[in-house]
């Protein structure tokens, strides 16, 4: 496979064996995949290897290798894994809100399955350094981040400015990785996150307008929930197009 063969609309749940098997029997009926596309989709691994193997802002060329047992993706002495940058907050403790969402959606199962297939496209994925207790795990466990990528990106913006954030410690542990992009704009441009920042790259455009880094910053109302999901879908579609434009520029 080459860059030109990438289909940005490919749904990575579709080649993740077991993802949809028994989906609605898990998580107390709220739905949960039987396998994780971030680690089990071979198409996602290959797409990531092809797309992110390119010149870095620091002047080096990232040429990712793919492996099976020891590593997912590797370059020099750095190991990377894929991480979904979207979230739907189908937590058991969030059931009261989800029950309200169910009451206004004609077919809740179809609603969830449809948006998951849209969010599990390449525009909804990013590579991060692999490590126990690394960026991916930390942003998921922090009660003031709750796996929100918009808040994670704000933490990365602050990292480059030397400012405090809930993820400051774990980002500093990955200094060698972030040095590859020189500054926040370099990081944003490399990974095609332009639609999540303003034109000057000085402000992150939040998907949910909560005060920064409050406890449990997830949607609290049905309208907020729909708005958050729709903003994620819109972002994935826009980022998919940026990836298409990049691929076209490389194969002309």
PDB file of C-alpha atoms in Angstrom:
ATOM      1  CA  UNK A   1       0.000   0.000   0.000  1.00  0.00           C
ATOM      2  CA  UNK A   2       1.095   3.556  -0.774  1.00  0.00           C
ATOM      3  CA  UNK A   3      -0.167   6.977   0.322  1.00  0.00           C
ATOM      4  CA  UNK A   4      -2.437   7.159  -2.727  1.00  0.00           C
ATOM      5  CA  UNK A   5      -4.266   4.010  -1.568  1.00  0.00           C
ATOM      6  CA  UNK A   6      -5.391   5.540   1.735  1.00  0.00           C
ATOM      7  CA  UNK A   7      -9.149   5.899   2.155  1.00  0.00           C
ATOM      8  CA  UNK A   8      -9.712   8.577   4.813  1.00  0.00           C
ATOM      9  CA  UNK A   9     -13.309   7.367   5.242  1.00  0.00           C
ATOM     10  CA  UNK A  10     -12.219   3.858   6.208  1.00  0.00           C
ATOM     11  CA  UNK A  11     -13.790   2.817   9.515  1.00  0.00           C
ATOM     12  CA  UNK A  12     -11.168   1.124  11.709  1.00  0.00           C
ATOM     13  CA  UNK A  13     -13.790  -0.776  13.702  1.00  0.00           C
ATOM     14  CA  UNK A  14     -14.495  -2.727  10.506  1.00  0.00           C
ATOM     15  CA  UNK A  15     -11.144  -4.551  10.546  1.00  0.00           C
ATOM     16  CA  UNK A  16     -10.896  -4.825  14.328  1.00  0.00           C
ATOM     17  CA  UNK A  17     -11.879  -8.423  15.002  1.00  0.00           C
ATOM     18  CA  UNK A  18     -14.464  -8.631  17.762  1.00  0.00           C
ATOM     19  CA  UNK A  19     -15.192  -4.909  18.085  1.00  0.00           C
ATOM     20  CA  UNK A  20     -18.910  -5.196  17.340  1.00  0.00           C
ATOM     21  CA  UNK A  21     -19.427  -8.720  18.718  1.00  0.00           C
ATOM     22  CA  UNK A  22     -21.664  -8.370  21.770  1.00  0.00           C
ATOM     23  CA  UNK A  23     -21.209  -4.595  21.702  1.00  0.00           C
ATOM     24  CA  UNK A  24     -24.545  -3.798  23.386  1.00  0.00           C
ATOM     25  CA  UNK A  25     -24.170  -6.488  26.045  1.00  0.00           C
ATOM     26  CA  UNK A  26     -21.122  -4.745  27.485  1.00  0.00           C
ATOM     27  CA  UNK A  27     -20.816  -1.731  29.790  1.00  0.00           C
ATOM     28  CA  UNK A  28     -24.198  -2.450  31.395  1.00  0.00           C
ATOM     29  CA  UNK A  29     -25.993  -1.950  28.083  1.00  0.00           C
ATOM     30  CA  UNK A  30     -24.265   1.330  27.208  1.00  0.00           C
ATOM     31  CA  UNK A  31     -22.124  -0.376  24.601  1.00  0.00           C
ATOM     32  CA  UNK A  32     -18.414  -1.122  24.437  1.00  0.00           C
ATOM     33  CA  UNK A  33     -16.145  -2.562  21.775  1.00  0.00           C
ATOM     34  CA  UNK A  34     -14.775  -6.059  22.245  1.00  0.00           C
ATOM     35  CA  UNK A  35     -11.358  -4.962  20.953  1.00  0.00           C
ATOM     36  CA  UNK A  36      -9.529  -1.654  20.577  1.00  0.00           C
ATOM     37  CA  UNK A  37      -9.026  -0.374  17.004  1.00  0.00           C
ATOM     38  CA  UNK A  38      -6.139   1.790  18.231  1.00  0.00           C
ATOM     39  CA  UNK A  39      -4.077  -1.350  18.771  1.00  0.00           C
ATOM     40  CA  UNK A  40      -5.866  -4.050  16.775  1.00  0.00           C
ATOM     41  CA  UNK A  41      -6.682  -2.435  13.414  1.00  0.00           C
ATOM     42  CA  UNK A  42      -3.893  -3.314  10.992  1.00  0.00           C
ATOM     43  CA  UNK A  43      -5.243  -0.752   8.540  1.00  0.00           C
ATOM     44  CA  UNK A  44      -4.887   1.996  11.118  1.00  0.00           C
ATOM     45  CA  UNK A  45      -1.317   0.966  11.868  1.00  0.00           C
ATOM     46  CA  UNK A  46      -0.399   1.022   8.181  1.00  0.00           C
ATOM     47  CA  UNK A  47      -2.163   4.338   7.524  1.00  0.00           C
ATOM     48  CA  UNK A  48      -0.350   5.921  10.473  1.00  0.00           C
ATOM     49  CA  UNK A  49       2.993   4.611   9.290  1.00  0.00           C
ATOM     50  CA  UNK A  50       2.441   6.042   5.812  1.00  0.00           C
ATOM     51  CA  UNK A  51       1.001   9.429   6.802  1.00  0.00           C
ATOM     52  CA  UNK A  52       3.360  10.335   9.654  1.00  0.00           C
ATOM     53  CA  UNK A  53       6.534   9.201   7.889  1.00  0.00           C
ATOM     54  CA  UNK A  54       7.453  12.645   6.632  1.00  0.00           C
ATOM     55  CA  UNK A  55       9.812  15.598   7.292  1.00  0.00           C
ATOM     56  CA  UNK A  56       9.657  16.980  10.826  1.00  0.00           C
ATOM     57  CA  UNK A  57       9.717  20.679  11.723  1.00  0.00           C
ATOM     58  CA  UNK A  58      13.198  20.196  13.258  1.00  0.00           C
ATOM     59  CA  UNK A  59      14.562  19.181   9.842  1.00  0.00           C
ATOM     60  CA  UNK A  60      14.750  15.438  10.393  1.00  0.00           C
ATOM     61  CA  UNK A  61      12.813  12.855   8.412  1.00  0.00           C
ATOM     62  CA  UNK A  62      10.557  10.592  10.440  1.00  0.00           C
ATOM     63  CA  UNK A  63      10.529   7.142   8.867  1.00  0.00           C
ATOM     64  CA  UNK A  64       8.320   4.903  10.954  1.00  0.00           C
ATOM     65  CA  UNK A  65       8.846   1.161  11.169  1.00  0.00           C
ATOM     66  CA  UNK A  66       6.041  -1.198  12.020  1.00  0.00           C
ATOM     67  CA  UNK A  67       6.336  -4.281  14.202  1.00  0.00           C
ATOM     68  CA  UNK A  68       4.121  -6.836  15.883  1.00  0.00           C
ATOM     69  CA  UNK A  69       5.323  -8.049  19.272  1.00  0.00           C
ATOM     70  CA  UNK A  70       7.848  -5.523  20.577  1.00  0.00           C
ATOM     71  CA  UNK A  71       6.433  -2.329  19.148  1.00  0.00           C
ATOM     72  CA  UNK A  72       3.495  -0.846  17.284  1.00  0.00           C
ATOM     73  CA  UNK A  73       5.393   1.917  15.453  1.00  0.00           C
ATOM     74  CA  UNK A  74       9.039   2.861  15.946  1.00  0.00           C
ATOM     75  CA  UNK A  75      11.469   5.545  14.818  1.00  0.00           C
ATOM     76  CA  UNK A  76      15.038   5.683  16.112  1.00  0.00           C
ATOM     77  CA  UNK A  77      14.668   4.967  19.849  1.00  0.00           C
ATOM     78  CA  UNK A  78      11.074   6.207  20.069  1.00  0.00           C
ATOM     79  CA  UNK A  79       8.059   3.923  20.250  1.00  0.00           C
ATOM     80  CA  UNK A  80       4.568   5.082  19.336  1.00  0.00           C
ATOM     81  CA  UNK A  81       1.004   3.898  19.686  1.00  0.00           C
ATOM     82  CA  UNK A  82      -2.217   5.167  18.156  1.00  0.00           C
ATOM     83  CA  UNK A  83      -4.758   7.024  20.233  1.00  0.00           C
ATOM     84  CA  UNK A  84      -8.309   8.009  19.358  1.00  0.00           C
ATOM     85  CA  UNK A  85      -8.711  11.754  19.915  1.00  0.00           C
ATOM     86  CA  UNK A  86     -12.489  11.584  20.266  1.00  0.00           C
ATOM     87  CA  UNK A  87     -14.681  10.571  23.188  1.00  0.00           C
ATOM     88  CA  UNK A  88     -18.381   9.865  23.760  1.00  0.00           C
ATOM     89  CA  UNK A  89     -18.430   9.582  27.586  1.00  0.00           C
ATOM     90  CA  UNK A  90     -20.468   6.378  27.714  1.00  0.00           C
ATOM     91  CA  UNK A  91     -19.526   5.895  31.363  1.00  0.00           C
ATOM     92  CA  UNK A  92     -21.799   4.045  33.780  1.00  0.00           C
ATOM     93  CA  UNK A  93     -21.734   7.093  36.075  1.00  0.00           C
ATOM     94  CA  UNK A  94     -22.934   9.164  33.132  1.00  0.00           C
ATOM     95  CA  UNK A  95     -26.023   6.988  32.634  1.00  0.00           C
ATOM     96  CA  UNK A  96     -28.568   9.642  33.748  1.00  0.00           C
ATOM     97  CA  UNK A  97     -27.500  11.914  30.878  1.00  0.00           C
ATOM     98  CA  UNK A  98     -27.284   9.045  28.398  1.00  0.00           C
ATOM     99  CA  UNK A  99     -30.823   7.965  29.302  1.00  0.00           C
ATOM    100  CA  UNK A 100     -31.995  11.480  28.439  1.00  0.00           C
ATOM    101  CA  UNK A 101     -30.117  11.279  25.141  1.00  0.00           C
ATOM    102  CA  UNK A 102     -31.823   7.945  24.431  1.00  0.00           C
ATOM    103  CA  UNK A 103     -35.234   9.509  25.018  1.00  0.00           C
ATOM    104  CA  UNK A 104     -34.787  12.024  22.188  1.00  0.00           C
ATOM    105  CA  UNK A 105     -33.055   9.753  19.655  1.00  0.00           C
ATOM    106  CA  UNK A 106     -35.382   7.549  17.570  1.00  0.00           C
ATOM    107  CA  UNK A 107     -32.835   4.709  17.391  1.00  0.00           C
ATOM    108  CA  UNK A 108     -30.131   5.071  20.038  1.00  0.00           C
ATOM    109  CA  UNK A 109     -28.163   2.004  18.921  1.00  0.00           C
ATOM    110  CA  UNK A 110     -28.005   3.275  15.347  1.00  0.00           C
ATOM    111  CA  UNK A 111     -27.053   6.760  16.607  1.00  0.00           C
ATOM    112  CA  UNK A 112     -24.067   5.410  18.582  1.00  0.00           C
ATOM    113  CA  UNK A 113     -22.949   2.961  15.901  1.00  0.00           C
ATOM    114  CA  UNK A 114     -23.115   5.681  13.237  1.00  0.00           C
ATOM    115  CA  UNK A 115     -21.021   8.233  15.102  1.00  0.00           C
ATOM    116  CA  UNK A 116     -18.468   5.642  16.221  1.00  0.00           C
ATOM    117  CA  UNK A 117     -17.908   4.591  12.605  1.00  0.00           C
ATOM    118  CA  UNK A 118     -17.341   8.249  11.711  1.00  0.00           C
ATOM    119  CA  UNK A 119     -15.037   8.979  14.646  1.00  0.00           C
ATOM    120  CA  UNK A 120     -12.903   5.871  14.092  1.00  0.00           C
ATOM    121  CA  UNK A 121     -11.500   7.256  10.836  1.00  0.00           C
ATOM    122  CA  UNK A 122      -7.926   8.465  10.345  1.00  0.00           C
ATOM    123  CA  UNK A 123      -8.950  12.062  11.098  1.00  0.00           C
ATOM    124  CA  UNK A 124      -9.805  10.908  14.617  1.00  0.00           C
ATOM    125  CA  UNK A 125      -6.435   9.301  15.368  1.00  0.00           C
ATOM    126  CA  UNK A 126      -2.970  10.465  16.381  1.00  0.00           C
ATOM    127  CA  UNK A 127       0.278   8.767  17.363  1.00  0.00           C
ATOM    128  CA  UNK A 128       1.741   9.389  20.815  1.00  0.00           C
ATOM    129  CA  UNK A 129       4.824   8.031  22.573  1.00  0.00           C
ATOM    130  CA  UNK A 130       4.122   4.603  24.094  1.00  0.00           C
ATOM    131  CA  UNK A 131       4.708   4.219  27.815  1.00  0.00           C
ATOM    132  CA  UNK A 132       2.943   2.915  30.893  1.00  0.00           C
ATOM    133  CA  UNK A 133       1.466   5.979  32.559  1.00  0.00           C
ATOM    134  CA  UNK A 134       2.172   7.975  29.403  1.00  0.00           C
ATOM    135  CA  UNK A 135       0.234  10.788  27.740  1.00  0.00           C
ATOM    136  CA  UNK A 136      -2.601   8.584  26.529  1.00  0.00           C
ATOM    137  CA  UNK A 137      -3.296   6.965  29.907  1.00  0.00           C
ATOM    138  CA  UNK A 138      -2.798  10.145  31.891  1.00  0.00           C
ATOM    139  CA  UNK A 139      -5.216  12.256  29.884  1.00  0.00           C
ATOM    140  CA  UNK A 140      -7.825   9.523  30.242  1.00  0.00           C
ATOM    141  CA  UNK A 141      -7.446   9.167  34.004  1.00  0.00           C
ATOM    142  CA  UNK A 142      -7.196  12.854  34.912  1.00  0.00           C
ATOM    143  CA  UNK A 143     -10.548  14.091  36.245  1.00  0.00           C
ATOM    144  CA  UNK A 144      -9.829  17.565  34.827  1.00  0.00           C
ATOM    145  CA  UNK A 145      -9.168  16.268  31.279  1.00  0.00           C
ATOM    146  CA  UNK A 146     -11.489  13.259  30.942  1.00  0.00           C
ATOM    147  CA  UNK A 147      -9.946  12.174  27.641  1.00  0.00           C
ATOM    148  CA  UNK A 148     -10.924  15.403  25.889  1.00  0.00           C
ATOM    149  CA  UNK A 149      -8.476  16.069  23.052  1.00  0.00           C
ATOM    150  CA  UNK A 150      -9.271  19.772  22.951  1.00  0.00           C
ATOM    151  CA  UNK A 151      -8.143  20.084  26.574  1.00  0.00           C
ATOM    152  CA  UNK A 152      -5.133  17.858  25.854  1.00  0.00           C
ATOM    153  CA  UNK A 153      -4.120  20.145  22.993  1.00  0.00           C
ATOM    154  CA  UNK A 154      -4.448  23.154  25.296  1.00  0.00           C
ATOM    155  CA  UNK A 155      -2.040  21.426  27.676  1.00  0.00           C
ATOM    156  CA  UNK A 156       0.394  20.873  24.793  1.00  0.00           C
ATOM    157  CA  UNK A 157       0.094  24.542  23.811  1.00  0.00           C
ATOM    158  CA  UNK A 158       0.957  25.534  27.373  1.00  0.00           C
ATOM    159  CA  UNK A 159       3.826  23.054  27.455  1.00  0.00           C
ATOM    160  CA  UNK A 160       5.548  24.840  24.587  1.00  0.00           C
ATOM    161  CA  UNK A 161       5.113  28.147  26.429  1.00  0.00           C
ATOM    162  CA  UNK A 162       6.474  26.731  29.679  1.00  0.00           C
ATOM    163  CA  UNK A 163       3.129  27.211  31.410  1.00  0.00           C
ATOM    164  CA  UNK A 164       1.318  25.051  33.968  1.00  0.00           C
ATOM    165  CA  UNK A 165      -1.345  22.525  32.994  1.00  0.00           C
ATOM    166  CA  UNK A 166      -2.739  19.242  34.363  1.00  0.00           C
ATOM    167  CA  UNK A 167      -0.523  17.303  31.931  1.00  0.00           C
ATOM    168  CA  UNK A 168       2.664  19.314  32.458  1.00  0.00           C
ATOM    169  CA  UNK A 169       4.595  16.507  34.180  1.00  0.00           C
ATOM    170  CA  UNK A 170       3.826  13.789  31.631  1.00  0.00           C
ATOM    171  CA  UNK A 171       4.455  16.127  28.686  1.00  0.00           C
ATOM    172  CA  UNK A 172       7.847  17.100  30.132  1.00  0.00           C
ATOM    173  CA  UNK A 173       8.742  13.405  30.386  1.00  0.00           C
ATOM    174  CA  UNK A 174       8.255  13.297  26.602  1.00  0.00           C
ATOM    175  CA  UNK A 175      10.407  16.353  25.865  1.00  0.00           C
ATOM    176  CA  UNK A 176      12.405  14.490  23.191  1.00  0.00           C
ATOM    177  CA  UNK A 177       9.187  13.853  21.271  1.00  0.00           C
ATOM    178  CA  UNK A 178       7.882  17.410  21.472  1.00  0.00           C
ATOM    179  CA  UNK A 179      11.300  18.823  20.556  1.00  0.00           C
ATOM    180  CA  UNK A 180      10.809  17.234  17.115  1.00  0.00           C
ATOM    181  CA  UNK A 181       8.154  19.841  16.317  1.00  0.00           C
ATOM    182  CA  UNK A 182      10.109  22.854  17.652  1.00  0.00           C
ATOM    183  CA  UNK A 183       7.008  24.758  18.812  1.00  0.00           C
ATOM    184  CA  UNK A 184       3.238  24.464  19.104  1.00  0.00           C
ATOM    185  CA  UNK A 185       2.629  25.568  15.525  1.00  0.00           C
ATOM    186  CA  UNK A 186       5.041  22.913  14.319  1.00  0.00           C
ATOM    187  CA  UNK A 187       3.117  20.275  16.252  1.00  0.00           C
ATOM    188  CA  UNK A 188      -0.257  21.521  14.992  1.00  0.00           C
ATOM    189  CA  UNK A 189       0.851  21.685  11.368  1.00  0.00           C
ATOM    190  CA  UNK A 190       2.586  18.314  11.389  1.00  0.00           C
ATOM    191  CA  UNK A 191      -0.488  16.487  12.712  1.00  0.00           C
ATOM    192  CA  UNK A 192      -3.068  18.604  10.838  1.00  0.00           C
ATOM    193  CA  UNK A 193      -4.743  20.091  13.929  1.00  0.00           C
ATOM    194  CA  UNK A 194      -5.258  23.502  12.308  1.00  0.00           C
ATOM    195  CA  UNK A 195      -9.047  23.307  12.656  1.00  0.00           C
ATOM    196  CA  UNK A 196      -8.737  23.101  16.429  1.00  0.00           C
ATOM    197  CA  UNK A 197      -6.808  26.373  16.845  1.00  0.00           C
ATOM    198  CA  UNK A 198      -7.206  29.985  15.757  1.00  0.00           C
ATOM    199  CA  UNK A 199      -5.266  31.414  12.814  1.00  0.00           C
ATOM    200  CA  UNK A 200      -2.390  32.621  14.967  1.00  0.00           C
ATOM    201  CA  UNK A 201      -2.125  29.234  16.680  1.00  0.00           C
ATOM    202  CA  UNK A 202      -2.374  31.028  20.029  1.00  0.00           C
ATOM    203  CA  UNK A 203      -5.750  29.665  21.140  1.00  0.00           C
ATOM    204  CA  UNK A 204      -7.322  26.220  21.187  1.00  0.00           C
ATOM    205  CA  UNK A 205     -10.940  26.157  20.018  1.00  0.00           C
ATOM    206  CA  UNK A 206     -12.734  24.063  22.619  1.00  0.00           C
ATOM    207  CA  UNK A 207     -15.387  21.519  21.680  1.00  0.00           C
ATOM    208  CA  UNK A 208     -17.168  22.208  24.976  1.00  0.00           C
ATOM    209  CA  UNK A 209     -17.028  25.687  26.431  1.00  0.00           C
ATOM    210  CA  UNK A 210     -16.350  24.773  30.059  1.00  0.00           C
ATOM    211  CA  UNK A 211     -13.925  26.628  32.321  1.00  0.00           C
ATOM    212  CA  UNK A 212     -10.462  25.187  31.783  1.00  0.00           C
ATOM    213  CA  UNK A 213      -9.435  22.185  33.840  1.00  0.00           C
ATOM    214  CA  UNK A 214     -12.457  21.916  36.108  1.00  0.00           C
ATOM    215  CA  UNK A 215     -13.332  18.543  37.597  1.00  0.00           C
ATOM    216  CA  UNK A 216     -15.303  16.284  35.256  1.00  0.00           C
ATOM    217  CA  UNK A 217     -15.425  18.634  32.207  1.00  0.00           C
ATOM    218  CA  UNK A 218     -17.849  16.515  30.199  1.00  0.00           C
ATOM    219  CA  UNK A 219     -21.262  17.413  28.714  1.00  0.00           C
ATOM    220  CA  UNK A 220     -23.903  17.927  31.397  1.00  0.00           C
ATOM    221  CA  UNK A 221     -26.998  18.403  29.231  1.00  0.00           C
ATOM    222  CA  UNK A 222     -28.464  16.683  26.182  1.00  0.00           C
ATOM    223  CA  UNK A 223     -27.775  19.729  24.021  1.00  0.00           C
ATOM    224  CA  UNK A 224     -24.168  19.870  25.185  1.00  0.00           C
ATOM    225  CA  UNK A 225     -23.783  16.155  24.437  1.00  0.00           C
ATOM    226  CA  UNK A 226     -25.070  16.445  20.874  1.00  0.00           C
ATOM    227  CA  UNK A 227     -23.023  19.588  20.307  1.00  0.00           C
ATOM    228  CA  UNK A 228     -19.845  17.881  21.515  1.00  0.00           C
ATOM    229  CA  UNK A 229     -20.355  14.792  19.325  1.00  0.00           C
ATOM    230  CA  UNK A 230     -21.183  16.950  16.294  1.00  0.00           C
ATOM    231  CA  UNK A 231     -18.078  19.093  16.794  1.00  0.00           C
ATOM    232  CA  UNK A 232     -15.942  15.965  16.985  1.00  0.00           C
ATOM    233  CA  UNK A 233     -17.462  14.616  13.769  1.00  0.00           C
ATOM    234  CA  UNK A 234     -16.978  17.960  12.026  1.00  0.00           C
ATOM    235  CA  UNK A 235     -13.350  18.070  13.131  1.00  0.00           C
ATOM    236  CA  UNK A 236     -12.658  14.514  11.931  1.00  0.00           C
ATOM    237  CA  UNK A 237     -14.153  15.357   8.531  1.00  0.00           C
ATOM    238  CA  UNK A 238     -12.081  18.527   8.242  1.00  0.00           C
ATOM    239  CA  UNK A 239      -8.913  16.730   9.296  1.00  0.00           C
ATOM    240  CA  UNK A 240      -9.652  13.927   6.850  1.00  0.00           C
ATOM    241  CA  UNK A 241      -9.751  16.545   4.089  1.00  0.00           C
ATOM    242  CA  UNK A 242      -6.435  18.011   5.227  1.00  0.00           C
ATOM    243  CA  UNK A 243      -4.939  14.529   5.018  1.00  0.00           C
ATOM    244  CA  UNK A 244      -6.397  14.096   1.519  1.00  0.00           C
ATOM    245  CA  UNK A 245      -4.848  17.425   0.486  1.00  0.00           C
ATOM    246  CA  UNK A 246      -1.491  16.378   1.935  1.00  0.00           C
ATOM    247  CA  UNK A 247      -1.580  13.037   0.103  1.00  0.00           C
ATOM    248  CA  UNK A 248      -2.456  14.794  -3.161  1.00  0.00           C
ATOM    249  CA  UNK A 249       0.519  17.125  -2.726  1.00  0.00           C
ATOM    250  CA  UNK A 250       2.841  14.132  -2.315  1.00  0.00           C
ATOM    251  CA  UNK A 251       1.737  12.104  -5.321  1.00  0.00           C
ATOM    252  CA  UNK A 252       1.566  14.826  -7.975  1.00  0.00           C
TER     253      UNK A 252
END
